[in-house]
GROMACS .gro file of C-alpha atoms in nm:
model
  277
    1UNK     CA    1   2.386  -1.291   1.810
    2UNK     CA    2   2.684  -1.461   1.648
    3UNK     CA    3   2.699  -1.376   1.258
    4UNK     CA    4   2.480  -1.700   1.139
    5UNK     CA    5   2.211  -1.627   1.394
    6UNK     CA    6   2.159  -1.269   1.228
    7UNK     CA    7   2.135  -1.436   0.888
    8UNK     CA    8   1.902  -1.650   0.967
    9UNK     CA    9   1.697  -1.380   1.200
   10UNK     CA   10   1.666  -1.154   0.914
   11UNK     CA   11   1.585  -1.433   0.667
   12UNK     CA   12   1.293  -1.538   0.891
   13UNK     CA   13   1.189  -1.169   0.884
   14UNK     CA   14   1.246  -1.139   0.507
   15UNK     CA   15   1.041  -1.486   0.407
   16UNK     CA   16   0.765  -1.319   0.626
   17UNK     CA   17   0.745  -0.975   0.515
   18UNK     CA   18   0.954  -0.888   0.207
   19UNK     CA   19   1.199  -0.641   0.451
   20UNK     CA   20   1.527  -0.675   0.381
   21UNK     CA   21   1.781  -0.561   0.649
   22UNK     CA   22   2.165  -0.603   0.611
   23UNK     CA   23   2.463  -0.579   0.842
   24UNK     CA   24   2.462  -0.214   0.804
   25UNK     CA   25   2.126  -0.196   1.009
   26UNK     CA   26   2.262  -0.508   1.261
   27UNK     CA   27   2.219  -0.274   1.550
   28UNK     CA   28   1.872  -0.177   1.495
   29UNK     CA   29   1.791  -0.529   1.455
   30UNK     CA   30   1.931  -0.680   1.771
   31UNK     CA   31   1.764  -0.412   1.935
   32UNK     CA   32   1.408  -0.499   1.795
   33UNK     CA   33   1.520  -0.874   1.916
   34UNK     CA   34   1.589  -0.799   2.253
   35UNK     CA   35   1.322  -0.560   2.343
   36UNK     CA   36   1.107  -0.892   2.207
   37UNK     CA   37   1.343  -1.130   2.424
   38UNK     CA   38   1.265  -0.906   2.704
   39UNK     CA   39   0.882  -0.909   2.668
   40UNK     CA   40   0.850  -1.282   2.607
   41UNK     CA   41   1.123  -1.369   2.892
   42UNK     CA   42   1.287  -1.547   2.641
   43UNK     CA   43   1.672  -1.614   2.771
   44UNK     CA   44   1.864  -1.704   2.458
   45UNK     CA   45   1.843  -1.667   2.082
   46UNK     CA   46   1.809  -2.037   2.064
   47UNK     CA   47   1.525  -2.025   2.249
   48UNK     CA   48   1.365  -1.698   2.087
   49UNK     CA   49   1.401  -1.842   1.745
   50UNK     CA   50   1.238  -2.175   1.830
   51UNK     CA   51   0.947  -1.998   1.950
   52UNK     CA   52   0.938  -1.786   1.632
   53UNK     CA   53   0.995  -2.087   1.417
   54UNK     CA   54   0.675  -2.266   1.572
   55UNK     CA   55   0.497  -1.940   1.629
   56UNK     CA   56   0.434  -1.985   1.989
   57UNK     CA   57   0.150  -1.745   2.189
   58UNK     CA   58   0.148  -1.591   1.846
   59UNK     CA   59   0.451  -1.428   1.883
   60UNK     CA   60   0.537  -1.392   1.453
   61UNK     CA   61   0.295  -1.109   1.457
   62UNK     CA   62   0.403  -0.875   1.692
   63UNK     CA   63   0.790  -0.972   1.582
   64UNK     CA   64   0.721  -0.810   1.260
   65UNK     CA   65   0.547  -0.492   1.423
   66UNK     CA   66   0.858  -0.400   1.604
   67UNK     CA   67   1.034  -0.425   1.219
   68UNK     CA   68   0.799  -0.184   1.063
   69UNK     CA   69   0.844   0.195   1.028
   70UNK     CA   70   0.542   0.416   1.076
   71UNK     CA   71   0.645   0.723   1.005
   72UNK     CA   72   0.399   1.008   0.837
   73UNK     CA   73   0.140   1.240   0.838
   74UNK     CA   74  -0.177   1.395   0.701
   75UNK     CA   75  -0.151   1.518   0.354
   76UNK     CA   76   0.219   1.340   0.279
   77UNK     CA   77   0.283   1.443  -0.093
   78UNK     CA   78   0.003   1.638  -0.123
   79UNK     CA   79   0.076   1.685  -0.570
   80UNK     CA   80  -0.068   1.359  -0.542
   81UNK     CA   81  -0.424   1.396  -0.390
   82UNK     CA   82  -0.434   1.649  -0.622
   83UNK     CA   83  -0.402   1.441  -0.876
   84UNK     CA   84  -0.634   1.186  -0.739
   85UNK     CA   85  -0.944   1.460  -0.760
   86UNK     CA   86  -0.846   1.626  -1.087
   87UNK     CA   87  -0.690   1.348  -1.317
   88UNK     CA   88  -0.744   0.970  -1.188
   89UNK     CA   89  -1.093   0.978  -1.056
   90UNK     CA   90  -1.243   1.117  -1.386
   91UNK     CA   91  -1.028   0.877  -1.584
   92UNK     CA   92  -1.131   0.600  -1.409
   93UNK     CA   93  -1.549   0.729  -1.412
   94UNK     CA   94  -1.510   0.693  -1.753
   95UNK     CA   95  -1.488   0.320  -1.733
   96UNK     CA   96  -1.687   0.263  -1.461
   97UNK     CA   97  -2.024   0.044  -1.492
   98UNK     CA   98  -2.322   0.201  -1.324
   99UNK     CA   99  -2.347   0.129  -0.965
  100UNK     CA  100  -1.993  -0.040  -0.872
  101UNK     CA  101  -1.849   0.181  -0.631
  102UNK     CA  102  -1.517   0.371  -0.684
  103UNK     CA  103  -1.226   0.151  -0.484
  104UNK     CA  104  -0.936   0.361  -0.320
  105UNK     CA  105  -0.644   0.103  -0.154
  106UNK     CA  106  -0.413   0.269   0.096
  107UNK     CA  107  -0.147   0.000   0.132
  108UNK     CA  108   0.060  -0.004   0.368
  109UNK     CA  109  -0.170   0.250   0.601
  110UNK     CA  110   0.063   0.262   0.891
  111UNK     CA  111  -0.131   0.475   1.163
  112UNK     CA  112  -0.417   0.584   0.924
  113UNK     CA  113  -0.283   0.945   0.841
  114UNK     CA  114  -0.299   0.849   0.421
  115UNK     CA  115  -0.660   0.687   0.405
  116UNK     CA  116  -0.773   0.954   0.644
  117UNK     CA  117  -0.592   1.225   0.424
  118UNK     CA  118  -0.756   1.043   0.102
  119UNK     CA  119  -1.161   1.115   0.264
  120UNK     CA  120  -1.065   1.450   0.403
  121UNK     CA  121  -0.924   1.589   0.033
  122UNK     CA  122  -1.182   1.408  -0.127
  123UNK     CA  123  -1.493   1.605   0.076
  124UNK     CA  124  -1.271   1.908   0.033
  125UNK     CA  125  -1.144   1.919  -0.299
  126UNK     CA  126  -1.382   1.636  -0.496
  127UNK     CA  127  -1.703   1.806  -0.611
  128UNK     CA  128  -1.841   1.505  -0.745
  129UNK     CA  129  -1.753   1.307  -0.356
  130UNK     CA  130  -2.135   1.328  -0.251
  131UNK     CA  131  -2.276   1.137  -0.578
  132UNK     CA  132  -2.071   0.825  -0.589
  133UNK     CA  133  -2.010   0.530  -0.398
  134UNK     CA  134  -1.670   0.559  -0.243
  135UNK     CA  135  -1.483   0.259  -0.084
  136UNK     CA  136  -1.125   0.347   0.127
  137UNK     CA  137  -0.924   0.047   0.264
  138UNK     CA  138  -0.604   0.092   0.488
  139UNK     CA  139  -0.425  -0.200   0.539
  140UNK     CA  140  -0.095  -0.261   0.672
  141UNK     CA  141   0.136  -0.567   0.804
  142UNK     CA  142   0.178  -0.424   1.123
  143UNK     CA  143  -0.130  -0.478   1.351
  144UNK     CA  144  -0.074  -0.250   1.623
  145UNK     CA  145  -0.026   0.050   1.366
  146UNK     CA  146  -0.369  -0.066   1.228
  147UNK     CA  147  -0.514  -0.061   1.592
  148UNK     CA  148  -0.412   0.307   1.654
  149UNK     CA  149  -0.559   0.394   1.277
  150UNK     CA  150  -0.855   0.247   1.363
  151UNK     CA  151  -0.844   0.456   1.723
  152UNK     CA  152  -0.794   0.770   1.513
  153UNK     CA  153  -0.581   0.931   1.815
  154UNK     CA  154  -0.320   1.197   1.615
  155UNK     CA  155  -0.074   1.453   1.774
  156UNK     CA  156   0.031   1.777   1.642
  157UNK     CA  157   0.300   1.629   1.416
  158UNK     CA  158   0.080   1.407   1.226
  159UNK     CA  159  -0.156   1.707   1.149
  160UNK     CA  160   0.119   1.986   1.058
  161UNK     CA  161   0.052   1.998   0.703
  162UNK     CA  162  -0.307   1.998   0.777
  163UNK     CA  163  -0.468   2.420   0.808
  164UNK     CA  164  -0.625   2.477   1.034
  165UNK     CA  165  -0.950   2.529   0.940
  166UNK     CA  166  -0.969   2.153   0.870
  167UNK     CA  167  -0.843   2.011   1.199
  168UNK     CA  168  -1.117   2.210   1.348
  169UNK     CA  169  -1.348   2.072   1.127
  170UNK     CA  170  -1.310   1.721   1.142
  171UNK     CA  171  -1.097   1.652   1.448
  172UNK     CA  172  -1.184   1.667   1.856
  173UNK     CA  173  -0.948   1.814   2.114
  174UNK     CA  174  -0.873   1.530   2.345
  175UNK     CA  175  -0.562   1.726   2.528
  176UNK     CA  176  -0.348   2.003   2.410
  177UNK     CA  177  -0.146   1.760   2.209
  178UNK     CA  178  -0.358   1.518   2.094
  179UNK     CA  179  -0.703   1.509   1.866
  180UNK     CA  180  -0.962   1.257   1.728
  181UNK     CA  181  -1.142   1.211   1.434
  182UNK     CA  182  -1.469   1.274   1.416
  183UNK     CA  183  -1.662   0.978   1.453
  184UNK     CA  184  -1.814   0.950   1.077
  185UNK     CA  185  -1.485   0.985   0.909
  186UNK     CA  186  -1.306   0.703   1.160
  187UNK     CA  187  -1.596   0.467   1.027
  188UNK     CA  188  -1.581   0.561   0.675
  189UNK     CA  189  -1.300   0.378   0.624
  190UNK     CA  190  -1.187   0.005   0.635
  191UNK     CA  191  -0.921  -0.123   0.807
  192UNK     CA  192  -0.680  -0.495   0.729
  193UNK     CA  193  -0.365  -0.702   0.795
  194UNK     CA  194  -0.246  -0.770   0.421
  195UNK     CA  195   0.146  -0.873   0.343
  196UNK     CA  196   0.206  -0.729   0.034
  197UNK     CA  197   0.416  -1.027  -0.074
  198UNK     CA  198   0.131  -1.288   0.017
  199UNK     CA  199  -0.079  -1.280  -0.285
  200UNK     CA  200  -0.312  -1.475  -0.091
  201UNK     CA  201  -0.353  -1.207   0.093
  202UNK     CA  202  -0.317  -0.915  -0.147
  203UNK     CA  203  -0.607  -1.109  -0.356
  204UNK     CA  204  -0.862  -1.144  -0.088
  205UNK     CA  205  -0.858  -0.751  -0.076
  206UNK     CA  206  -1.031  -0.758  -0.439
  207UNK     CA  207  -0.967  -0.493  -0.712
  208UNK     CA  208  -0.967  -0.114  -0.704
  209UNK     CA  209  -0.925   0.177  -0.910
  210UNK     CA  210  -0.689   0.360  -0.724
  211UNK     CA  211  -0.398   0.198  -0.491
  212UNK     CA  212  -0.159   0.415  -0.276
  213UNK     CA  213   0.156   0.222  -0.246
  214UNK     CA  214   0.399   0.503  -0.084
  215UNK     CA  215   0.730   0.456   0.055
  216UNK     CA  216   0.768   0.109   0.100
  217UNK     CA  217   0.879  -0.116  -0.146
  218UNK     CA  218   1.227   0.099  -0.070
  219UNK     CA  219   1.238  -0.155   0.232
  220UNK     CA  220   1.272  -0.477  -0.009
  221UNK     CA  221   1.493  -0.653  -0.224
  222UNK     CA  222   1.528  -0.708  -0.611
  223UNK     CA  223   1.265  -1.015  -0.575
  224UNK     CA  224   1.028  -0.903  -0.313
  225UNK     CA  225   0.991  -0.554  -0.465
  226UNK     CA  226   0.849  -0.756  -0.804
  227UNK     CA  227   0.646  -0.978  -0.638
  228UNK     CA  228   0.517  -0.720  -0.516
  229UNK     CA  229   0.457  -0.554  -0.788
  230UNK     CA  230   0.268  -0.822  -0.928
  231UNK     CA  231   0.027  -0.870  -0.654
  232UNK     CA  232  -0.047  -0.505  -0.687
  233UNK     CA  233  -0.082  -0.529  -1.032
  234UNK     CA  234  -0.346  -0.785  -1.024
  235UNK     CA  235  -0.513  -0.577  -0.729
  236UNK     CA  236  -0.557  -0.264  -0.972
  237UNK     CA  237  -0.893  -0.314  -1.229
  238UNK     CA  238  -0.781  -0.253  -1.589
  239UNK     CA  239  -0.698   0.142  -1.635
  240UNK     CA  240  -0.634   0.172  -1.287
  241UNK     CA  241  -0.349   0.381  -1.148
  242UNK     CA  242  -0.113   0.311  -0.801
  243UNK     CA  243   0.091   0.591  -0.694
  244UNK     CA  244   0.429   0.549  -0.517
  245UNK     CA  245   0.632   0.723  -0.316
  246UNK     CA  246   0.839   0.994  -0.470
  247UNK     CA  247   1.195   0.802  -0.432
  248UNK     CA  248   1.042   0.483  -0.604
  249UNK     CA  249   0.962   0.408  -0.961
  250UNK     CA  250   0.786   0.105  -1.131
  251UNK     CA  251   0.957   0.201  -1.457
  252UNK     CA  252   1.296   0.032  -1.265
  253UNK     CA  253   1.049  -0.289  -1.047
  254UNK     CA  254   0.852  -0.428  -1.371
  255UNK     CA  255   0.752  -0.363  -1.699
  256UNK     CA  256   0.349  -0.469  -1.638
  257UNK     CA  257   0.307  -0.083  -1.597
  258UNK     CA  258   0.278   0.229  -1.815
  259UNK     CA  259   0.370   0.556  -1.675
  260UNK     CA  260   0.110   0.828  -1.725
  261UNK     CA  261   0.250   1.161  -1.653
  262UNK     CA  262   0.015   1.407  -1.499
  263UNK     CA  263   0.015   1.789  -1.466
  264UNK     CA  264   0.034   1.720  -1.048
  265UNK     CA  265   0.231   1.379  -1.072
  266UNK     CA  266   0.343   1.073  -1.231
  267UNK     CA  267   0.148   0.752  -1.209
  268UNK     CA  268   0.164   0.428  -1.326
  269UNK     CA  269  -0.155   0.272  -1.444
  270UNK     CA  270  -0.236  -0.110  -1.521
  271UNK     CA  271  -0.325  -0.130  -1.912
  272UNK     CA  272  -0.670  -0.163  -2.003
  273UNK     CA  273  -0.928  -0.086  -2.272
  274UNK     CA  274  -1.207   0.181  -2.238
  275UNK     CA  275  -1.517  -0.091  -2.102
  276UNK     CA  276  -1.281  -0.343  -1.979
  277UNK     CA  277  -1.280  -0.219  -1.594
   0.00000   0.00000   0.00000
């Protein structure tokens, strides 16, 4: 790639996602290209980018998987599931009208380890999990993460922080590195392609009380990071809380969020009067 052609590479990939990527990360980048050159037969960068450009065979989407980072694992900043069963859920009750169920948004989901982890603490650690309505959604640009999340196929370093006790309990040996989810837990949970910069597609997803928002927006620029924000902001019902990851802070993205500060973590929560949600 000559020095324009990685410009405008990485502004196709930015105007599509919200990732930024610099000449610091040029390498990993014209690797990602060519193992997609390779796979499409594609000759030339000319050639590669044309077929981007008009998204032919549908190639845009699995472009942006090969961008994407995926790592994690079961119970990833566990002081915050804590918090989610002893401070957000019973703030939230509070202002729930009888019969809407509570909505939990896992965004981006990568491989499924976070909404997973959300059910599992929940039955665990939630006493009040068996007499509410409870609605988990994973959702995640990349579409072949979202494919192996909905597979819920895990090897031993996805479930090291998990004891035990619980892997036994709601997992299947398949081999002696790899387990399954029990079935009822893999369909317990819902599973979408959402770009968190598309409000189209942020808004089709509908409002929740909770949103787990971990560990990405560290991948975006100034702008993207606040559009972002926004969407998420008008994803969240009024009181509701999003939790990022522990590197990131709202307080420094946009001012459309207070921080509540918890005994397990701090929060940010949408404003909203008790009765409003």
């Amino acid at each position: 790639m000559t020095d324009e052609d990685f410009r405008r590479l990485c502004e196709f990939l930015y105007r599509r996602s919200g990732m930024v990527f610099t000449e610091a990360r040029r390498y990993y980048v014209e690797r990602r290209l060519s193992e997609r050159m390779r796979a499409t037969g594609t000759p030339s960068f000319a050639s590669y980018f044309a077929r981007l450009r008009s998204d032919q065979s549908g190639e845009v989407e699995p472009f942006i998987n090969a961008f994407t980072v995926n790592e994690t694992y079961f119970f990833r900043e566990e002081h915050q599931l804590q918090c989610l069963s002893t401070d957000l859920l019973s703030a939230r009750l509070k202002e729930r009208p009888a019969g809407r169920p509570i909505r939990i948004w896992s965004v981006p989901c990568s491989t499924g380890e976070e909404p997973y982890s959300i059910a599992i603490w929940l039955l665990e650690h939630w006493p009040q999990v068996d007499a509410f309505e409870i609605e988990i959604i994973g959702s995640d640009i990349d579409t072949r993460a979202l494919e192996a999340a909905r597979a819920g196929l895990f090897g031993r370093r996805a479930l090291m922080r998990l004891p035990e006790a619980l892997v036994a309990k709601y997992f299947e040996p398949v081999d002696d590195e790899h387990w399954r989810l029990i079935a009822d837990l893999r369909q317990s949970i819902g599973f979408s392609t959402v770009n968190l910069v598309d409000l189209a597609q942020t808004r089709a997803h509908g409002r929740f009380d909770v949103i787990f928002c971990r560990n990405v927006l560290i991948y975006f620029d100034e702008a993207s990071r606040r559009m972002a924000a926004e969407n998420l902001y008008e994803n969240l019902l009024p009181g509701g809380f999003i939790c990022l990851g522990h590197s990131e802070s709202m307080s420094r993205i946009s001012p459309l969020f207070e921080v509540r500060r918890f005994a397990d973590a701090i929060i940010y929560q949408r404003p909203g009067e008790r009765g409003d949600g």
